[in-house]
Coordinates of C-alpha atoms and ligand atoms in Angstrom, one line a residue:
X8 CA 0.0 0.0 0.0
X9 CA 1.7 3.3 -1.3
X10 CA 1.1 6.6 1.5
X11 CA 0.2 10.1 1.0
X12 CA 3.7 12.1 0.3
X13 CA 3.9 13.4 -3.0
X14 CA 6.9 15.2 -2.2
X15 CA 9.6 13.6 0.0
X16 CA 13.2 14.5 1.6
X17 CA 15.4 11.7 2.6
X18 CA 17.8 13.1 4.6
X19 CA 20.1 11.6 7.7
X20 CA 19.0 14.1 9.7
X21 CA 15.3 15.7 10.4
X22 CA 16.0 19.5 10.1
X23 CA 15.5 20.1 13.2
X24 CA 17.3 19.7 17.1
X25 CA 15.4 19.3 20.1
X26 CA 15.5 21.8 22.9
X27 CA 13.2 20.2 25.5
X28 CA 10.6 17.7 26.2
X29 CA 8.9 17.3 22.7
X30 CA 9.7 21.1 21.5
X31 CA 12.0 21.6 18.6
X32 CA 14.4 24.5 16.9
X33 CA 15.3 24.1 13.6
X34 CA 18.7 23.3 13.3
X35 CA 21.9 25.2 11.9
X36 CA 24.1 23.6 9.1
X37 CA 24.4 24.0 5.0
X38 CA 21.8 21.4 4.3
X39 CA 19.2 22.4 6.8
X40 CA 19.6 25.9 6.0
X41 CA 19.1 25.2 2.1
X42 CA 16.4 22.6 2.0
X43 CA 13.9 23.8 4.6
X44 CA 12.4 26.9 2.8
X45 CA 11.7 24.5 -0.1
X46 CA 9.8 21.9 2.0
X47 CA 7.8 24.5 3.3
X48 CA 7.2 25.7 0.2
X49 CA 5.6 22.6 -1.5
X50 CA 3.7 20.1 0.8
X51 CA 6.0 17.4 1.6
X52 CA 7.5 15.3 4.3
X53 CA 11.4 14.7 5.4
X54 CA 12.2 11.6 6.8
X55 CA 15.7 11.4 8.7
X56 CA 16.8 10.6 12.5
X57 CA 15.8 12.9 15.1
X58 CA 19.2 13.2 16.9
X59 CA 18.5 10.4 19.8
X60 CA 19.8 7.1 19.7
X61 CA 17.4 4.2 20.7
X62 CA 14.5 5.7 20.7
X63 CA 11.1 5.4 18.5
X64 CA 9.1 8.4 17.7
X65 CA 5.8 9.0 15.9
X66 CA 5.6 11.6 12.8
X67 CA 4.6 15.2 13.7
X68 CA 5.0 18.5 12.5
X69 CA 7.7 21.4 12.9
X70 CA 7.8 24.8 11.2
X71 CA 5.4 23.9 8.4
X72 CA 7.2 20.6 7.6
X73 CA 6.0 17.1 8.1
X74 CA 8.5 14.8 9.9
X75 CA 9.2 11.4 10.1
X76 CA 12.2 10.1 12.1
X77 CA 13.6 7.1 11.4
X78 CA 15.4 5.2 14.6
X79 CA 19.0 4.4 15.2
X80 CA 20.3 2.3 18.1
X81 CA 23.3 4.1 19.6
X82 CA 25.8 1.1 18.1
X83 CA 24.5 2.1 14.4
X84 CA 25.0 5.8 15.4
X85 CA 28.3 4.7 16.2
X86 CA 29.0 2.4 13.0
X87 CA 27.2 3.8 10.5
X88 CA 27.1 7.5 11.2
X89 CA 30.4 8.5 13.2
X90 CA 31.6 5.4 11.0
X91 CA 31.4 4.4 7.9
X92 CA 30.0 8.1 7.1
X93 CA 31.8 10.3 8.7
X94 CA 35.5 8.0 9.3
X95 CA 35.3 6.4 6.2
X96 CA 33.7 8.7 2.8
X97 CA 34.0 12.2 4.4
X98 CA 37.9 11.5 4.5
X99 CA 37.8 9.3 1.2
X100 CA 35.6 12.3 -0.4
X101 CA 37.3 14.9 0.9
X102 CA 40.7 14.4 -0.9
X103 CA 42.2 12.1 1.8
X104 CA 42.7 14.5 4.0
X105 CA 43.4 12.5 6.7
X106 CA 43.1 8.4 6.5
X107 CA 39.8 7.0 5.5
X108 CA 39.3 4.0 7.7
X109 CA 37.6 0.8 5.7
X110 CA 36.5 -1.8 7.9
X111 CA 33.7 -4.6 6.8
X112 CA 32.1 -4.0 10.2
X113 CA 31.1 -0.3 9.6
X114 CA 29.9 -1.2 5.9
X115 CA 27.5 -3.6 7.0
X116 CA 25.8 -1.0 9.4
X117 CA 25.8 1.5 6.8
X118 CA 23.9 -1.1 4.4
X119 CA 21.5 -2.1 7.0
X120 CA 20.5 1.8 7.7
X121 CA 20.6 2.6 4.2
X122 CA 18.3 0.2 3.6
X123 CA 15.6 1.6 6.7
X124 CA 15.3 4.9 5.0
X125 CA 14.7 3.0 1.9
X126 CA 11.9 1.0 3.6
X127 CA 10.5 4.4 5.4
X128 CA 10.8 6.0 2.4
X129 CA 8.9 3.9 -0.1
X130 CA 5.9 3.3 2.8
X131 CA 5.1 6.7 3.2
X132 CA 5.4 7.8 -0.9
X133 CA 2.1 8.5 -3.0
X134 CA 2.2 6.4 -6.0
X135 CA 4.6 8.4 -8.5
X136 CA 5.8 10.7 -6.4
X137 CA 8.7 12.8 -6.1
X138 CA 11.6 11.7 -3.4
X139 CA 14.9 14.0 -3.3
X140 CA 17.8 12.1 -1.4
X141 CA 20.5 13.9 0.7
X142 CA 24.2 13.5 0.7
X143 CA 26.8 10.8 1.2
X144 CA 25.2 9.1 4.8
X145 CA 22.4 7.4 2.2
X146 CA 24.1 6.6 -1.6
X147 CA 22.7 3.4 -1.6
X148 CA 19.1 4.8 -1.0
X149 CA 18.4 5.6 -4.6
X150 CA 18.6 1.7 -5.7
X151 CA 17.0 -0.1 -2.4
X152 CA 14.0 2.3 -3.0
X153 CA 13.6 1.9 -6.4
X154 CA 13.4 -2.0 -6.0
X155 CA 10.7 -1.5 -3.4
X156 CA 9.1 1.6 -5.5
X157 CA 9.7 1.2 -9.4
X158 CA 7.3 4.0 -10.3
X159 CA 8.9 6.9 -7.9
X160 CA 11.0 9.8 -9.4
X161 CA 14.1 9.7 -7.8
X162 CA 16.5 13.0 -7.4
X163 CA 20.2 12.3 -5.2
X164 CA 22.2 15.2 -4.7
X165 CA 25.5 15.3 -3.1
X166 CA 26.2 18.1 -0.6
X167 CA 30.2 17.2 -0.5
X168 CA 32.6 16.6 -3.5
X169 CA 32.8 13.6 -5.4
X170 CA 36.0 12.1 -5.6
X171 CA 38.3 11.5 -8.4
X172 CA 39.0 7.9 -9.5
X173 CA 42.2 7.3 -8.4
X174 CA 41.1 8.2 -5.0
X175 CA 37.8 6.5 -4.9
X176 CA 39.0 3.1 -6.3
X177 CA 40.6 2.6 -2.6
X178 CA 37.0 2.3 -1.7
X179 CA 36.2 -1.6 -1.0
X180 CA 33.2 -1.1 -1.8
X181 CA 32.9 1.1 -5.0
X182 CA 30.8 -1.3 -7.0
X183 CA 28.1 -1.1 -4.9
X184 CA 28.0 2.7 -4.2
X185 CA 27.9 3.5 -8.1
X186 CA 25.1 1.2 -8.4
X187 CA 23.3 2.5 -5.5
X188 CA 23.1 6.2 -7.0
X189 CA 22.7 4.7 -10.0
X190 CA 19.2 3.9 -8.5
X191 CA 18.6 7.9 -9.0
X192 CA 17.0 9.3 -11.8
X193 CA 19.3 12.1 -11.2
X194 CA 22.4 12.3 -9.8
X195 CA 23.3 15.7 -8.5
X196 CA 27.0 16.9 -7.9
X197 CA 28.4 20.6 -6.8
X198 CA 30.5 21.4 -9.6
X199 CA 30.8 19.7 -13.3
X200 CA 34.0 18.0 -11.8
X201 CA 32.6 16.1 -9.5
X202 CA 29.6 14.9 -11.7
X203 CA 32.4 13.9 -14.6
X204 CA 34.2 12.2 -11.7
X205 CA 31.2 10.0 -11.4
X206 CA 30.5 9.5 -15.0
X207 CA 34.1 8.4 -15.8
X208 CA 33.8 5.8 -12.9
X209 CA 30.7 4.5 -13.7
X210 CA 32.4 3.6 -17.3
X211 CA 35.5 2.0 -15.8
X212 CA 34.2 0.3 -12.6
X213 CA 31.1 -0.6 -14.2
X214 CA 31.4 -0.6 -17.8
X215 CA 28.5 1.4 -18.6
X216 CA 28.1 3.6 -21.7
X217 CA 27.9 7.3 -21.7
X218 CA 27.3 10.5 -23.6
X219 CA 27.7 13.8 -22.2
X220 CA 25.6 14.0 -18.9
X221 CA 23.3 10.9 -19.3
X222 CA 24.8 7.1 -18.3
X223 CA 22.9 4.3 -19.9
X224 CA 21.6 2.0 -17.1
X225 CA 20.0 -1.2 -18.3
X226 CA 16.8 -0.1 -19.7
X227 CA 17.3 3.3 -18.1
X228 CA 19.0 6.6 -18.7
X229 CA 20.5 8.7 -15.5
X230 CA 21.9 11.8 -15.4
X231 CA 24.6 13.0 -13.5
X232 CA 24.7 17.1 -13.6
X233 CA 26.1 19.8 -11.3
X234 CA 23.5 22.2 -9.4
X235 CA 25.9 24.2 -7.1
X236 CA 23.8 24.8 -3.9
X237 CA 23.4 28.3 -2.1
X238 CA 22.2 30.4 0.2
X239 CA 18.5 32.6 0.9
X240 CA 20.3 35.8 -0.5
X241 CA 17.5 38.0 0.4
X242 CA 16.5 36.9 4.0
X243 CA 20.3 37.4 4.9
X244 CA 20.2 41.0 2.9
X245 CA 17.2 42.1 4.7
X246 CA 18.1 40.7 7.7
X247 CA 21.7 42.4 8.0
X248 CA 19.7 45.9 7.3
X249 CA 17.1 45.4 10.7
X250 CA 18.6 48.2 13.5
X251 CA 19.5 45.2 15.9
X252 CA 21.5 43.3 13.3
X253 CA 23.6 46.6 13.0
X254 CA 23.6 48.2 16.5
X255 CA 25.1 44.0 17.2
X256 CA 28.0 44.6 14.5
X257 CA 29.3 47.8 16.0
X258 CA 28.7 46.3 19.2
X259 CA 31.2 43.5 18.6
X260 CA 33.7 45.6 17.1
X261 CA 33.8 47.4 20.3
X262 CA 34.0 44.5 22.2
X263 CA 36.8 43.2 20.3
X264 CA 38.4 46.7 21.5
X265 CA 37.8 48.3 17.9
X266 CA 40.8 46.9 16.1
X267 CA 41.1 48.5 12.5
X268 CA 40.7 44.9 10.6
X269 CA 38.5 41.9 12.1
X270 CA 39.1 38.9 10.9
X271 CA 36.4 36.3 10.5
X272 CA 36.3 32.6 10.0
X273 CA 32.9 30.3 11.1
X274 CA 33.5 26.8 10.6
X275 CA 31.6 23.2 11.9
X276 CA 35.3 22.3 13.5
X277 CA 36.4 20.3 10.8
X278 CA 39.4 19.0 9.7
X279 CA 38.3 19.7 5.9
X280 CA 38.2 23.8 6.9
X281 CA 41.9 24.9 7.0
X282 CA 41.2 26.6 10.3
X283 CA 45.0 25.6 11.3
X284 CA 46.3 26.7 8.0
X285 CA 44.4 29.7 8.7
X286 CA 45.8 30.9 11.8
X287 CA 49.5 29.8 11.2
X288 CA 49.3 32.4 8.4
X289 CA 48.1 35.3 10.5
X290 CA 50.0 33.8 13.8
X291 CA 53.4 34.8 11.3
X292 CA 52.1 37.7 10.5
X293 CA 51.6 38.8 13.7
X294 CA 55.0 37.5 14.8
X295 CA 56.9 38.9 12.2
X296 CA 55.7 42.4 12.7
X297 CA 53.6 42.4 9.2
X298 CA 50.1 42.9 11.4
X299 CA 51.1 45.4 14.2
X300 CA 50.1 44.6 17.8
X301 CA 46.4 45.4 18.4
X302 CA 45.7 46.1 14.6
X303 CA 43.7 43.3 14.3
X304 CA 41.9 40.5 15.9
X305 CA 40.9 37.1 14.2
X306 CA 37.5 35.8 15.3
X307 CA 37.1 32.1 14.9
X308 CA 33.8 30.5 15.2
X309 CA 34.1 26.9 15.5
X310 CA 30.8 24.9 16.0
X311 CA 31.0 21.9 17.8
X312 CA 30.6 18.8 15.9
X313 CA 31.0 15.1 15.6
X314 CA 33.2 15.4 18.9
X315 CA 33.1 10.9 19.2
X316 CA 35.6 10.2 16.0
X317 CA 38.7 10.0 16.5
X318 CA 40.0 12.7 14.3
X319 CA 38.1 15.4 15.2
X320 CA 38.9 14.9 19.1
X321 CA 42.5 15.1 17.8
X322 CA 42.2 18.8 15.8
X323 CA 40.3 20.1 18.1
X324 CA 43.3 19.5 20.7
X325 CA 45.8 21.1 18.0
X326 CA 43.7 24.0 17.4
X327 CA 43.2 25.2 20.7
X328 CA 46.7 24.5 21.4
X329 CA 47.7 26.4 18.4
X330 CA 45.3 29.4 19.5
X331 CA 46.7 29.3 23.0
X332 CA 50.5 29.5 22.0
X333 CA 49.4 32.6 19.2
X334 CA 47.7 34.4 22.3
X335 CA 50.5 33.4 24.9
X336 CA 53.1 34.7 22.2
X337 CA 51.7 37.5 20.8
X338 CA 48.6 39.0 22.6
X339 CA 49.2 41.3 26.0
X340 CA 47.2 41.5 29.0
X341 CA 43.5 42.5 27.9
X342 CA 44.4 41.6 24.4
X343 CA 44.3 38.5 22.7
X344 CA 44.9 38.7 18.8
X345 CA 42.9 35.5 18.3
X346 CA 39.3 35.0 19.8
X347 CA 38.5 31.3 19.5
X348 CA 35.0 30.2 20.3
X349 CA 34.0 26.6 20.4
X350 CA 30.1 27.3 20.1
X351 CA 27.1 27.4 18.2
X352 CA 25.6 31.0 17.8
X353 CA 22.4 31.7 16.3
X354 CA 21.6 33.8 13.0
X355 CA 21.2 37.0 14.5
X356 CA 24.6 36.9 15.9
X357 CA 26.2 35.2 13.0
X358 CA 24.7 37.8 10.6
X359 CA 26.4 40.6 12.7
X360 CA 29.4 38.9 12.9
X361 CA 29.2 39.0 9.1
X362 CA 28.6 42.6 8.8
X363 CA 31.5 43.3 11.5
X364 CA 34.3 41.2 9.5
X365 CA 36.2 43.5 7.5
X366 CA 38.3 39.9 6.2
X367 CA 36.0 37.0 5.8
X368 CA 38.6 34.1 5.4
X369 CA 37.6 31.1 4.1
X370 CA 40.3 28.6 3.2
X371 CA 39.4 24.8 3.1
X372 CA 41.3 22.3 2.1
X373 CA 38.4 20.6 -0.3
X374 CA 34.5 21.8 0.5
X375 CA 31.7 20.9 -1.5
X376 CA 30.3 24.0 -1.6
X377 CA 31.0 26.5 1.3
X378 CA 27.5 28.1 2.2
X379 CA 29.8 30.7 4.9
X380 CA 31.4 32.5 1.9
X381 CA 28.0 33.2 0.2
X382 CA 26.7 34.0 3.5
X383 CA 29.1 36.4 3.9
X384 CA 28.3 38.3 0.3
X385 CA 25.1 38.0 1.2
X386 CA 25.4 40.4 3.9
X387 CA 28.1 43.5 2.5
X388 CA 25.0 45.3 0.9
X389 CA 27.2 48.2 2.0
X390 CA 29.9 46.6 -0.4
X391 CA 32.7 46.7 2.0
X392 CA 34.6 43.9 3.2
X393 CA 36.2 41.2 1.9
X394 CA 36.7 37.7 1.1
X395 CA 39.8 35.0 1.3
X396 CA 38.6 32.5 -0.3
X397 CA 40.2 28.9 -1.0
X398 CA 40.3 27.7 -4.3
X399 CA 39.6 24.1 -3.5
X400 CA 35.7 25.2 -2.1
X401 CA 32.9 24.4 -4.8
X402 CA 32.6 27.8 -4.1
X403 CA 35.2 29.3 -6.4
X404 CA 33.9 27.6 -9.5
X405 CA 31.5 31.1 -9.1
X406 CA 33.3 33.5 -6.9
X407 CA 36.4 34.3 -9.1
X408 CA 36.2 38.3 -7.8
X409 CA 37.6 36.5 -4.2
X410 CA 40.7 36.5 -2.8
X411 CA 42.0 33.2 -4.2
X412 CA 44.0 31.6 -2.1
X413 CA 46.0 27.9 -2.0
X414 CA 45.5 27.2 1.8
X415 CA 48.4 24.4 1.4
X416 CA 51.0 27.4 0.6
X417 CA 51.6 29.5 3.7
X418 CA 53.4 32.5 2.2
X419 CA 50.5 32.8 -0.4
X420 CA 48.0 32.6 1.8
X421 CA 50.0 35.4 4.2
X422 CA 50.2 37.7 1.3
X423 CA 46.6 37.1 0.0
X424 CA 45.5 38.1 4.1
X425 CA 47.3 41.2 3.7
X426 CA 46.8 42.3 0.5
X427 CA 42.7 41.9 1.5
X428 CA 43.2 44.2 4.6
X429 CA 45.1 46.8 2.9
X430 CA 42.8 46.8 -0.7
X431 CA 40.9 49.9 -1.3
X432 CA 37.5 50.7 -1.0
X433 CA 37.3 51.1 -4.7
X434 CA 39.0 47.6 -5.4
X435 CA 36.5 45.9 -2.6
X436 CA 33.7 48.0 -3.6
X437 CA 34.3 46.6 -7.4
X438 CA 34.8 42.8 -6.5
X439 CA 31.7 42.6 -3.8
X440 CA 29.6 43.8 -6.5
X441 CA 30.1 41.5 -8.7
X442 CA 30.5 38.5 -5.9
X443 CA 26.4 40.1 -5.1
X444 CA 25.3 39.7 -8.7
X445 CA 26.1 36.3 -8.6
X446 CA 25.1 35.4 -5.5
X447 CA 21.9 36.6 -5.5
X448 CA 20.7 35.3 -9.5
X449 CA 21.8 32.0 -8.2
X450 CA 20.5 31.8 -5.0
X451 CA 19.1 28.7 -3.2
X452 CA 15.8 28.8 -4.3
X453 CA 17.3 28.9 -8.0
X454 CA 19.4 26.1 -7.0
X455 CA 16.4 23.8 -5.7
X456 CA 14.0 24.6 -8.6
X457 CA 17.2 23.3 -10.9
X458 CA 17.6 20.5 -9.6
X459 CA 14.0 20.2 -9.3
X460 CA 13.0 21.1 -13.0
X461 CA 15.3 18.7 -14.1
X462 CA 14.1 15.8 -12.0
X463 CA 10.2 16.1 -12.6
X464 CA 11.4 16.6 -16.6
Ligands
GDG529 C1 28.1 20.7 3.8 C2 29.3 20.7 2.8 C3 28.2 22.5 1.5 C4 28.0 27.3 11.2 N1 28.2 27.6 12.5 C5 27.0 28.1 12.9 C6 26.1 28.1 11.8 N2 26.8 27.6 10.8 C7 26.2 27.4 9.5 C8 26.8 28.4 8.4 C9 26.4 27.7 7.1 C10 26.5 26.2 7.6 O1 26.4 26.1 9.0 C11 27.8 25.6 7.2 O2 27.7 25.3 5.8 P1 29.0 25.0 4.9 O3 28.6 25.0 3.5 O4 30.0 26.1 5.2 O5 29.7 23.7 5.4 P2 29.2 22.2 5.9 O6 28.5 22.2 7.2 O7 30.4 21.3 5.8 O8 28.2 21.7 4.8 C12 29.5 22.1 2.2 C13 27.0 22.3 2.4 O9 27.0 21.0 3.0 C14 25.7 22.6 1.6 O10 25.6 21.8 0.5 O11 28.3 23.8 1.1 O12 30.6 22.0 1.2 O13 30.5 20.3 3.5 O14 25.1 27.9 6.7 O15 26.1 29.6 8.6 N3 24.8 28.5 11.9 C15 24.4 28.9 13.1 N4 25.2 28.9 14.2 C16 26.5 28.5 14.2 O16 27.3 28.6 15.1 N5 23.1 29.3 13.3

C-alpha cells in the first residue's frame, strides 16, 4: 500500500534539534539551511533521524514541515554515522585529508541503515511521487528504493565533493555505491567536476556507456549534472539591514576593543576547513611584525561537531593549542589577537558577525560548496569587506572576484591576508559587487527549482 507524500526529503538528519521535552528548533548547518524553505514551500515530508539514539518516535509537525524520524540504536550511530560516514567517505571524499578507515564491520551497518530509510521512504510515498535524497550518509538509498518503488521519481544530490578515480577506487566497496546512485534518476553533484568524476567511474568500474551528462543504465538513462547549492540571498540581505543586526556589528567591534581589521572565520570544527592553515598564516604575520600589535583580531567560530571520531577529538586539541601559544606569544594583558570560540551561535549573531568582518577568510582544504562564503556576500549590501577564499571550495567555480588563495601554501595565503586588509575601497567596492550579482541570481531557491525542473522533466 503506497502513503500520501507526494513530495519527500530523505535526509540523515530531520531538520531540526530538540531543545526540551517534545519542542524543537530548527537546526543550523548547510543542508538544513538550504532545504527547509523548499519543503515548506511545497507540501511534503522529510524523513531522517531525530538526533536520539534508541528511541522510537511518531511523525509530527515542525515549522510547516512534516517529519518522520527514522530510529537508530546508539551502536549504528556509532557504526554507521560517526563510522562508515563520517571516518570512512567524508575522509575518502574529501581528498584524503586524513586516512579513511575501511573496515567490513562499519559497511554492513551502513547497508542495514541505508536500507531503513529505503523501507521508510517507499511506505510513506504516493504512487509516482517525487523523493529527493541527501548526501553521502544514504548513496545506496536511490537503488533499495527503487526495488521497493519502481514508479517513484528519484533525485540524489550530493552536498560534499565527489572524488576523483584514483582516490575513490581505494574504496572496497565502490561497485556497490555506483550502483546505489545509479538507482537515481538524477544524480546531482556541486560542480561539473565532480559529476564527470562520477561518470568516468561509472564507465570504468562498471562498464556502462555514456554520452555527455546521461549514463545508460540497463533499460534506463540517468543523469549525473552539477547544481551548485546556495544560500537565501534575500532573507540574509534584509536581515543584515534590521537596527538590531547593525547596533550587534558595531557592538562587537567594540567588544573586540575596535581593532582596524576583524578577521572572520565560522566553521563546523572540521578537519576539511583549513582553520590551522588559517591561523599559522596570521600567527606569522603577527609574529613577524607584518600585522602590528592590536591592529587586528581574528574571530574564529568553531561549532562543535561530531566530537566521538577520532579525528576530530585530535584537531580540536591542535587548534586550541595552536590558539593558546598565538595568544601566549603575541597578545598582551587584555588583548588576545585570536578569539577562538567553540560554540554554536544563532543567526542574528552570526549575521552581525558577518557585517562586523572586514576579512572573511575562508580557506578549506576541499569543501563541496562552502555556504559561509556566500553567506558572507550576502550580507556586504554596504559593499565593504572582503573575502579570502580557497580555491579548492565548490565555491570558487563562481566567486572568481575573491581572494584566491592555495590554503596548502603558507606565504601565499600570508600575502593574499594582507593584500585583503590593505585593498581599497574602490577595489573591494568593485569585487563585492560582482560577488552580489552572482550570489543573489543563483540563490538557493534557483538552486532547488534546478535541480527540481530537471528531476520532474
Ligand atoms: C556541507 C558541505 C556544502 C556554522 N556555524 C554556525 C552556523 N553555521 C552554518 C553556516 C552555514 C553552515 O552552517 C555551514 O555550511 P558550509 O557549507 O560552510 O559547510 P558544511 O557544514 O560542511 O556543509 C559544504 C554544504 O553542505 C551545503 O551543501 O556547502 O561544502 O561540506 O550555513 O552559517 N549556523 C548557526 N550557528 C553557528 O554557530 N546558526
Amino acid at each position: 500500500m503506497p502513503g500520501s507524500s507526494s513530495f519527500l526529503i530523505v535526509a540523515n538528519r530531520l531538520p531540526v534539534d530538540r531543545v526540551g521535552e517534545d519542542m524543537w528548533r530548527r537546526s543550523p548547518g548547510g543542508l538544513v539551511t538550504a532545504i527547509a524553505p523548499v519543503l515548506q514551500r511545497r507540501e511534503g515530508a522529510w524523513i531522517g533521524w531525530h538526533g536520539a539514539p534508541d528511541e522510537q518516535l511518531d511523525p509530527f509537525d515542525h515549522d510547516g514541515m512534516h517529519l518522520i524520524p527514522v530510529p537508530l540504536s546508539e551502536r549504528e550511530v556509532e557504526l554507521y554515522y560517526e563510522g562508515f560516514s563520517n571516518a570512512t567517505l567524508w575522509p575518502l571524499y574529501h581528498d584524503v585529508v586524513a586516512t579513511p578507515v575501511y573496515s567490513r564491520v562499519l559497511w554492513d551497518a551502513y547497508r542495514l541503515v541505508n536500507q531503513r530509510f529505503a523501507e521508510a521512504a517507499a511506505e510513506v510515498a504516493a504512487p509516482d511521487a517525487v523523493v529527493w535524497v541527501q548526501d553521502y550518509q544514504l548513496q545506496l538509498v536511490p537503488a533499495m528504493l527503487r526495488k521497493l518503488r519502481p514508479d517513484l521519481r528519484i533525485g540524489f544530490f550530493l552536498h560534499i565533493p565527489f572524488p576523483p578515480g584514483e582516490l575513490f577506487q581505494q574504496l572496497p566497496w565502490r561497485r556497490e555505491l555506483l550502483e546505489g546512485l545509479l538507482g537515481a534518476d538524477l544524480v546531482g553533484f556541486q560542480r561539473p567536476g565532480g559529476a564527470s568524476n562520477f561518470i568516468r567511474l561509472c564507465r570504468k568500474t562498471l562498464g556502462l556507456q555514456y554520452q555527455k551528462h546521461e549514463i545508460y543504465v540497463e533499460d534506463r538513462v540517468v543523469r549525473a549534472e552539477a547544481f551548485p547549492i546556495s544560500v537565501d540571498f534575500s532573507e540574509l540581505d534584509s536581515l543584515v539591514r534590521e537596527p538590531h543586526i547593525i547596533a550587534r556589528a558595531a557592538e562587537i567591534r567594540q567588544e573586540l576593543g575596535d581593532p582596524e581589521q576583524v578577521l572572520l572565520g565560522v566553521d563546523r570544527l572540521d578537519y576539511t576547513k583549513g582553520i590551522g592553515q588559517r591561523l599559522k598564516a596570521f600567527g606569522e604575520l603577527l609574529a613577524e611584525g607584518s600585522i602590528k600589535p592590536g591592529e587586528a583580531v581574528f574571530v574564529q567560530i568553531a561549532t562543535p561537531s561530531r566530537e566521538r571520531v577520532e579525528e576530530y577529538m585530535r584537531l580540536r586539541d591542535s587548534i586550541e593549542l595552536q590558539v593558546g601559544r598565538i595568544n601566549g606569544e603575541q597578545g598582551d594583558l587584555g588583548q588576545q589577537p585570536v578569539q577562538y570560540m567553540h560554540q554554536s551561535y544563532g543567526r542574528d549573531e552570526l549575521a552581525a558577525l558577518y557585517l562586523a568582518a572586514d576579512v572573511m577568510v575562508v580557506t578549506p582544504l576541499r569543501d563541496g560548496m562552502n555556504l559561509v562564503a556566500k553567506e558572507y556576500v550576502s550580507c556586504r549590501h554596504d559593499l565593504r569587506g572582503a573575502l579570502v577564499l580557497s580555491e579548492f571550495a565548490g565555491a570558487a567555480d563562481e566567486m572568481k572576484q575573491a581572494f584566491m588563495v592555495n590554503p596548502y601554501d603558507i606565504d601565499g595565503l600570508k600575502r593574499t591576508m594582507l593584500s585583503a586588509m590593505r585593498a581599497t575601497p574602490h577595489d573591494l567596492s568593485r569585487r563585492m559587487r560582482s560577488l552580489r550579482r552572482r550570489v543573489s541570481t543563483y540563490d538557493v531557491d534557483h538552486w532547488a527549482k534546478t535541480f527540481l525542473a530537471a528531476l520532474e522533466a
